mmCIF file of C-alpha atoms in Angstrom:
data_model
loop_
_atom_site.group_PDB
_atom_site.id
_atom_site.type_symbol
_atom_site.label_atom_id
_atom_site.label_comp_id
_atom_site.label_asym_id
_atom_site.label_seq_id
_atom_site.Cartn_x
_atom_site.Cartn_y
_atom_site.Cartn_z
ATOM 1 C CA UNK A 2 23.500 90.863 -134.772
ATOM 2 C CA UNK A 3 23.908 86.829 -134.669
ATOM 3 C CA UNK A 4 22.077 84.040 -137.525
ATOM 4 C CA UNK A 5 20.504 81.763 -136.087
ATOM 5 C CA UNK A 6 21.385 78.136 -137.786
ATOM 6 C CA UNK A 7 18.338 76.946 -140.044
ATOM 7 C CA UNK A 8 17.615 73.598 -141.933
ATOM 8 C CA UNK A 9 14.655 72.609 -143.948
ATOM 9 C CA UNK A 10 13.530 70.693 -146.896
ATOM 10 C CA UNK A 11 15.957 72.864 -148.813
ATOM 11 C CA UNK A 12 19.343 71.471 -146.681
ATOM 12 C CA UNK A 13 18.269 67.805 -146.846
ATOM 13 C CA UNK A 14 17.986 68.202 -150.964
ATOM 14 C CA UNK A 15 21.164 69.817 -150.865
ATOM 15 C CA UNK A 16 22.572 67.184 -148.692
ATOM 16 C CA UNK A 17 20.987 63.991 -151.249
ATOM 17 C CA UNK A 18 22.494 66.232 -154.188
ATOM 18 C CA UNK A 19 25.698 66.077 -152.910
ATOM 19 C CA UNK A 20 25.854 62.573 -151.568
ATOM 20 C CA UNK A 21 25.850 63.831 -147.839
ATOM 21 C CA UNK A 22 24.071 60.875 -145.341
ATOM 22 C CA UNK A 23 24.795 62.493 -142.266
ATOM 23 C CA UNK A 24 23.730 66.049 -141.219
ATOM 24 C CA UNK A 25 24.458 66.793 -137.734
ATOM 25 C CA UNK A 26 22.710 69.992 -135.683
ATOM 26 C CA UNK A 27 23.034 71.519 -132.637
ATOM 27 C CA UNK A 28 20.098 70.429 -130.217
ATOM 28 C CA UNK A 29 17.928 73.712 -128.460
ATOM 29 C CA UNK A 30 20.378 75.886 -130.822
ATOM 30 C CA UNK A 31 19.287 75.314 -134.622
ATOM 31 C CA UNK A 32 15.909 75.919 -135.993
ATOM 32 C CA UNK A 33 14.398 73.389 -138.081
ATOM 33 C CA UNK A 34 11.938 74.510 -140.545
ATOM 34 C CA UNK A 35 9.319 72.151 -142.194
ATOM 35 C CA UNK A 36 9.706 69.570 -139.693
ATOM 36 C CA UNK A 37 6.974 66.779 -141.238
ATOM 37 C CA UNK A 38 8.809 67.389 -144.599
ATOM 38 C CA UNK A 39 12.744 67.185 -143.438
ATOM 39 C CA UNK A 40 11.714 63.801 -141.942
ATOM 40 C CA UNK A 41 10.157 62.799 -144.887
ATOM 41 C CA UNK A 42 12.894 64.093 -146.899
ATOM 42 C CA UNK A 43 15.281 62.215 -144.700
ATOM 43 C CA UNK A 44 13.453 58.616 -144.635
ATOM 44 C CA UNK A 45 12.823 58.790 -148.400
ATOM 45 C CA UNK A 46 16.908 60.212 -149.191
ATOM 46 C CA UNK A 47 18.288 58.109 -146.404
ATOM 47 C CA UNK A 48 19.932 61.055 -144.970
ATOM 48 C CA UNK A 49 20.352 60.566 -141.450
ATOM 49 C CA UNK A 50 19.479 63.850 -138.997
ATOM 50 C CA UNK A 51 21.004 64.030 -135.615
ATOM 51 C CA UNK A 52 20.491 66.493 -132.959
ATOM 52 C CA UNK A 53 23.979 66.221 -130.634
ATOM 53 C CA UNK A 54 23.779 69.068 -127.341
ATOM 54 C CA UNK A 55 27.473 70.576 -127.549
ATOM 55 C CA UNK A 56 29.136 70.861 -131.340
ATOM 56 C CA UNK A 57 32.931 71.286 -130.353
ATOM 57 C CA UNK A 58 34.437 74.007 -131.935
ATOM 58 C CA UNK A 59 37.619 73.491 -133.617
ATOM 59 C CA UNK A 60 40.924 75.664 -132.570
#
């Protein structure tokens, strides 16, 4: 069994709660739910979303 990485409205709220302007996913590997609303959420928070193709692991 594997969970599958998820942001949404919810994440980007979280993220302007906590002062976070940069969230940074995995591209073709995270699901995005609410996709109108995150970049609405994004625009009106100035949270910046980025979809990079390989997240390096650390270790």
């Amino acid at each position: 069994r594997f969970d599958v990485p998820v942001v949404g409205p919810d994440t980007i709220r979280a993220c302007r709660d906590a002062g976070v302007s940069t969230v940074v996913i995995e591209a073709r590997q995270t699901l995005v739910l609410g996709i109108t609303e995150v970049k609405e959420l994004c625009e009106t928070h100035r949270v910046s979303l980025h979809a990079q193709e390989e997240v390096d692991q650390p270790g």
